[in-house]
Short mmCIF file of C-alpha atoms and ligand atoms in Angstrom, two decimals:
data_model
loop_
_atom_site.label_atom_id
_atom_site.label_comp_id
_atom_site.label_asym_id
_atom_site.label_seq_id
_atom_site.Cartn_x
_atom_site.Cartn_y
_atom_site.Cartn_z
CA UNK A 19 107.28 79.57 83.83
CA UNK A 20 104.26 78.62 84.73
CA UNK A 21 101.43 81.31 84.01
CA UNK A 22 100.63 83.57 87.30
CA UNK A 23 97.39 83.47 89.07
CA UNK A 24 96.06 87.01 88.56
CA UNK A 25 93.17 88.70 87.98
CA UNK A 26 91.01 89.00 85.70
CA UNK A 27 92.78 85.83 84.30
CA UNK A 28 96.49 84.44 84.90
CA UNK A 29 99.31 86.72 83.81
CA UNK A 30 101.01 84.67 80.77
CA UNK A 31 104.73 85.22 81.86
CA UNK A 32 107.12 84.64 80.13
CA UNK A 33 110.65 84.27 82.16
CA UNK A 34 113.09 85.52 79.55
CA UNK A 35 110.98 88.84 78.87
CA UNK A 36 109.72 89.76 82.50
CA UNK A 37 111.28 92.62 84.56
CA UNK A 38 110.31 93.89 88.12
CA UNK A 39 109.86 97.79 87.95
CA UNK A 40 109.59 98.72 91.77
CA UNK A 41 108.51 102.80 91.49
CA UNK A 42 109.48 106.16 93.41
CA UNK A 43 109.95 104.02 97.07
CA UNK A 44 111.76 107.33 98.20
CA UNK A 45 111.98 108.84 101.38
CA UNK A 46 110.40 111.90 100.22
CA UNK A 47 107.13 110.28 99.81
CA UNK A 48 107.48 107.71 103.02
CA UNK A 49 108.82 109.72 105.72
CA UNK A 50 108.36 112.72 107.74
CA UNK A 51 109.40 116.22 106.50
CA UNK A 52 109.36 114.67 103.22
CA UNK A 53 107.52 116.03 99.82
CA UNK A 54 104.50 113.26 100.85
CA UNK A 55 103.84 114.58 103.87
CA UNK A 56 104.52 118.60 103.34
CA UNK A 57 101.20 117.98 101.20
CA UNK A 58 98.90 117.01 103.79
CA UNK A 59 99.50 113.37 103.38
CA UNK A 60 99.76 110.44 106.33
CA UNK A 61 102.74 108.92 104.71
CA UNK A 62 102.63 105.77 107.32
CA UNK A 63 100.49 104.11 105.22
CA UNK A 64 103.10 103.70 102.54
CA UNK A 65 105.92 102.48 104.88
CA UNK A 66 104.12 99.62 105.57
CA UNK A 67 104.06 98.05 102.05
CA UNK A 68 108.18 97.95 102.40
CA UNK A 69 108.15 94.46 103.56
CA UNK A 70 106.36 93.23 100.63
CA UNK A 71 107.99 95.71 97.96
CA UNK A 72 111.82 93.36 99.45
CA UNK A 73 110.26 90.58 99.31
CA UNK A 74 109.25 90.80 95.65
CA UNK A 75 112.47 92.09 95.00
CA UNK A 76 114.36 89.27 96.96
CA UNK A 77 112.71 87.06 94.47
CA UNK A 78 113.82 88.56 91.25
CA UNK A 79 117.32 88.86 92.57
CA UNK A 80 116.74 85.16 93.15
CA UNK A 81 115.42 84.18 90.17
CA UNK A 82 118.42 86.51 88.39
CA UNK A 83 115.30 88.32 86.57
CA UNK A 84 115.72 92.43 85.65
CA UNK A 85 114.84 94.75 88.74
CA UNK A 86 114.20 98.38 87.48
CA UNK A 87 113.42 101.21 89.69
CA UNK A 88 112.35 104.30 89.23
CA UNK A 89 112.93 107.78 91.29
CA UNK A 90 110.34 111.36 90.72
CA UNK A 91 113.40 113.99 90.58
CA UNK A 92 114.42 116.96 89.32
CA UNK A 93 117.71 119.02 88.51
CA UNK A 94 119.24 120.91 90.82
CA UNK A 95 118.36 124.04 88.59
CA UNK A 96 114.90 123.09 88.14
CA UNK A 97 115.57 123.26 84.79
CA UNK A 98 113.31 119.67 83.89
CA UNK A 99 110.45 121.15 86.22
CA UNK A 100 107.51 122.77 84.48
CA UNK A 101 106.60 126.20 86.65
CA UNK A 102 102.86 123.83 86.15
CA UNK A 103 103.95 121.32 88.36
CA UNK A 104 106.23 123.35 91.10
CA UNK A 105 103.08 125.83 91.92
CA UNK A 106 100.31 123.25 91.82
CA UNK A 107 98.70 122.89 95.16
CA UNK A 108 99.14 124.09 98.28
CA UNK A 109 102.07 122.18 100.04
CA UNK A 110 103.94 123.81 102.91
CA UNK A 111 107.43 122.41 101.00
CA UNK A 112 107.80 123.18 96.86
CA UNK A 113 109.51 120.62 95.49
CA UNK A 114 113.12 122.15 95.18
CA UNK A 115 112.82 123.75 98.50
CA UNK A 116 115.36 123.31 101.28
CA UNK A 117 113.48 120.65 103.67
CA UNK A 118 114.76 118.63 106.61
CA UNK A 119 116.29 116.33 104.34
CA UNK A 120 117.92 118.66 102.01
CA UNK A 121 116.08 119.89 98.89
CA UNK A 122 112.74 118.32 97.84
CA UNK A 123 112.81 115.99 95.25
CA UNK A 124 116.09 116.82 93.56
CA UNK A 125 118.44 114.34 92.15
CA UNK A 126 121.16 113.86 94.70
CA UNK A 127 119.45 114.88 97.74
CA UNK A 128 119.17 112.44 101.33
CA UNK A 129 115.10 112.63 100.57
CA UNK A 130 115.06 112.09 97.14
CA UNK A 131 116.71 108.77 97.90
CA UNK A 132 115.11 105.40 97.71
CA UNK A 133 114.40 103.98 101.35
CA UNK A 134 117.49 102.37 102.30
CA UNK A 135 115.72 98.78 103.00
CA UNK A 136 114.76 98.19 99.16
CA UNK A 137 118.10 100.42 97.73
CA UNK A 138 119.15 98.87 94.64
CA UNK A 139 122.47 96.67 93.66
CA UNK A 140 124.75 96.70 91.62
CA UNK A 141 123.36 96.00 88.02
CA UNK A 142 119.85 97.34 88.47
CA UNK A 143 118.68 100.42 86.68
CA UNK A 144 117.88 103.02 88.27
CA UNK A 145 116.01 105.58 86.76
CA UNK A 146 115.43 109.25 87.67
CA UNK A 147 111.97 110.81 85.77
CA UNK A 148 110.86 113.98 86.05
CA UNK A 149 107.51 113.13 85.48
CA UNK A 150 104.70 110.50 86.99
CA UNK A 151 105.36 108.19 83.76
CA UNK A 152 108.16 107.02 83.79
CA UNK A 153 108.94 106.47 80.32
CA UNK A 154 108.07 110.65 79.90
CA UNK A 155 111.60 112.40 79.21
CA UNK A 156 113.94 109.12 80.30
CA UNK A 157 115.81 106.70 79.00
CA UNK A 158 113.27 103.51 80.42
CA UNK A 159 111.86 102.63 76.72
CA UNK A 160 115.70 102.16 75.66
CA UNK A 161 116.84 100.49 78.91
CA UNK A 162 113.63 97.65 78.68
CA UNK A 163 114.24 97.09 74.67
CA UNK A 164 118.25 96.26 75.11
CA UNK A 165 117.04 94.04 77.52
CA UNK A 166 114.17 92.53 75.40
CA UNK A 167 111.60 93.27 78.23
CA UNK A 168 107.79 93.25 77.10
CA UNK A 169 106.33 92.38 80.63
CA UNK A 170 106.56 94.35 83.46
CA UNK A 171 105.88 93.47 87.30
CA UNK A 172 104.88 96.85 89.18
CA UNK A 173 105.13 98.06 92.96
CA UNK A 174 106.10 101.07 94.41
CA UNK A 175 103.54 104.44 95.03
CA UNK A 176 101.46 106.01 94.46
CA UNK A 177 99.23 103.67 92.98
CA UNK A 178 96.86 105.76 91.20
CA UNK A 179 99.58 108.60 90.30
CA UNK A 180 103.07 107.32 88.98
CA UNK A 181 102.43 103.81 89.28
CA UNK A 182 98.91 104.08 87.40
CA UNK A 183 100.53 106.40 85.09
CA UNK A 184 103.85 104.54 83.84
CA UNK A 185 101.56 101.05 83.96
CA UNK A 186 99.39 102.93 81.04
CA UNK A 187 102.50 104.68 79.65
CA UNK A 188 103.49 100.92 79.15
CA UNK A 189 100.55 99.22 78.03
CA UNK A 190 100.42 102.11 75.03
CA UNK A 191 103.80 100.76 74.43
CA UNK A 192 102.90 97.40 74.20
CA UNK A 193 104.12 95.70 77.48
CA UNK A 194 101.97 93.55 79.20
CA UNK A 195 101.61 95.18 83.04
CA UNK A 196 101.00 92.68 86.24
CA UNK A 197 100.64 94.96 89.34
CA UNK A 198 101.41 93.62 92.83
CA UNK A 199 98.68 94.36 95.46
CA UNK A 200 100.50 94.47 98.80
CA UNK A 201 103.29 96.04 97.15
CA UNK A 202 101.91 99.32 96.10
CA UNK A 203 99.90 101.71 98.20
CA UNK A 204 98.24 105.06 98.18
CA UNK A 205 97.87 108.11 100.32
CA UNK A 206 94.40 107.19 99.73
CA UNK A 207 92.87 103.61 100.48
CA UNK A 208 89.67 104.40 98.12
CA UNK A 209 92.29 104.96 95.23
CA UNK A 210 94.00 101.75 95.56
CA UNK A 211 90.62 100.50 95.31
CA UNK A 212 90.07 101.96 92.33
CA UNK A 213 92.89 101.98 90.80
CA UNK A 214 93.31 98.13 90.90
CA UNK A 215 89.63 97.95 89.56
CA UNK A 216 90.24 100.40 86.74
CA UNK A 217 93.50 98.69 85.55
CA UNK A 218 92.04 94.96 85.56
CA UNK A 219 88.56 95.94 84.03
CA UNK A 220 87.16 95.53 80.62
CA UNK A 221 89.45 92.41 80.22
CA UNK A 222 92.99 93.73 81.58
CA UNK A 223 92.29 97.26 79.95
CA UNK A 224 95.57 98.71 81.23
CA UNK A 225 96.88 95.17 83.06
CA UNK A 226 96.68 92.37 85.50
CA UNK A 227 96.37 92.63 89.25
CA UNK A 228 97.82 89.92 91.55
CA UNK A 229 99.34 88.77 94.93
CA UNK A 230 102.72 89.09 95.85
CA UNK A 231 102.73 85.23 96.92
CA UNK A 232 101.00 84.53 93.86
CA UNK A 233 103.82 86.23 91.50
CA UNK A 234 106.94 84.97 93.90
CA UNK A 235 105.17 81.19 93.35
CA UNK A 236 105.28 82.33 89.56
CA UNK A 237 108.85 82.68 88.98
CA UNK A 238 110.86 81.02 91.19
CA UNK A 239 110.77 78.47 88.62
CA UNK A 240 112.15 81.15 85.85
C1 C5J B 305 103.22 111.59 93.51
C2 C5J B 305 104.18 109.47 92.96
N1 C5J B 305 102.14 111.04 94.06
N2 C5J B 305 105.34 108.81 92.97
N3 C5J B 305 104.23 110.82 93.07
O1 C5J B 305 103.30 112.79 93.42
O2 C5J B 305 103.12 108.88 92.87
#
């Protein structure tokens, strides 16, 4: 595989160690009524990055390369979810509060779910975190070492919460991190912004930035 135009320099993939990890697309964070929204968030703005989030993962399907995603959940007993986390802010749903589409982030629930257009297939890990990293309290580090994954393509939201967060969770770990522009988004656009600054400066500090043309010309030769 031919290395992917990125920035600051080309992303040196390597085909037999390169996994898509597409994070939290859920409803609760894209829809109305949803966890997203209940804190004061337009959650249009990430809906429109789902056409871009399929198309990367129509291309790892196609090139038969790992597709990992990831889900923000909790147990139905709240028993994984710090008392920290449920009281922080002010939103008008708590996460484990019956919403219109069932209870807020918990594992099993129709808005916990990921949006039905990028759902995953059979063979793809799925992986429920109670955290924004999503290596924090899950099996992920396991999962990407039986599969002998050290590089990891990221989309999904929020970009500067759990997708900033599990791209540095990873680079600590040693993976090298390529994040897809079109196919992550914020509730803020100023945060994308910086976010995709922060993570490519200094010389890829925390990872590579690049188009999702770019990366689908990148491995459909893998
Ligand atoms: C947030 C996420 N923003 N998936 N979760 O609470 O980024």
């Amino acid at each position: 595989m031919a290395a992917i135009e990125a920035q600051p320099f080309p992303f040196p993939a390597r085909p037999n160690e390169l996994a898509l990890i597409v994070i939290d697309m859920q409803r609760d964070f894209a829809e109305a009524g949803g966890f997203g929204e209940s804190l004061g968030n337009d959650v249009s703005r990430i809906g429109k990055i789902v056409p871009d989030v399929k198309r990367l993962l129509e291309g790892f399907r196609a090139a038969s390369l790992p597709v990992i995603h990831t889900m923000e959940c909790h147990r139905p007993d709240l028993s994984d979810l710090p008392p920290a986390k449920r009281d922080r802010g002010n939103p008008t749903l708590r996460i484990g509060d019956q919403g219109p589409m069932g209870r807020v982030l918990i594992a099993g629930e129709a808005g916990t779910s990921i949006i039905a257009e990028l759902a995953p297939v059979d063979g793809e890990i799925v992986i429920e975190k109670p955290g924004k990293g999503a290596f924090y309290a899950t099996g992920l580090g396991q999962a990407l070492a039986e599969k002998g994954i050290t590089q990891l393509v990221f989309a999904g939201v929020t970009t500067e919460v759990c997708v900033q967060s599990t791209m540095r969770e990873a680079n600590d770990r040693g993976f090298e991190c390529l994040l897809a522009e079109e196919a992550t988004e914020s509730y803020f656009p100023e945060f994308k912004v910086a976010a995709l600054s922060m993570i490519r400066a200094q010389g890829a500090i925390v990872g590579w930035t690049a188009h999702v043309d770019d990366i689908l010309k990148g491995i459909s030769h893998a």
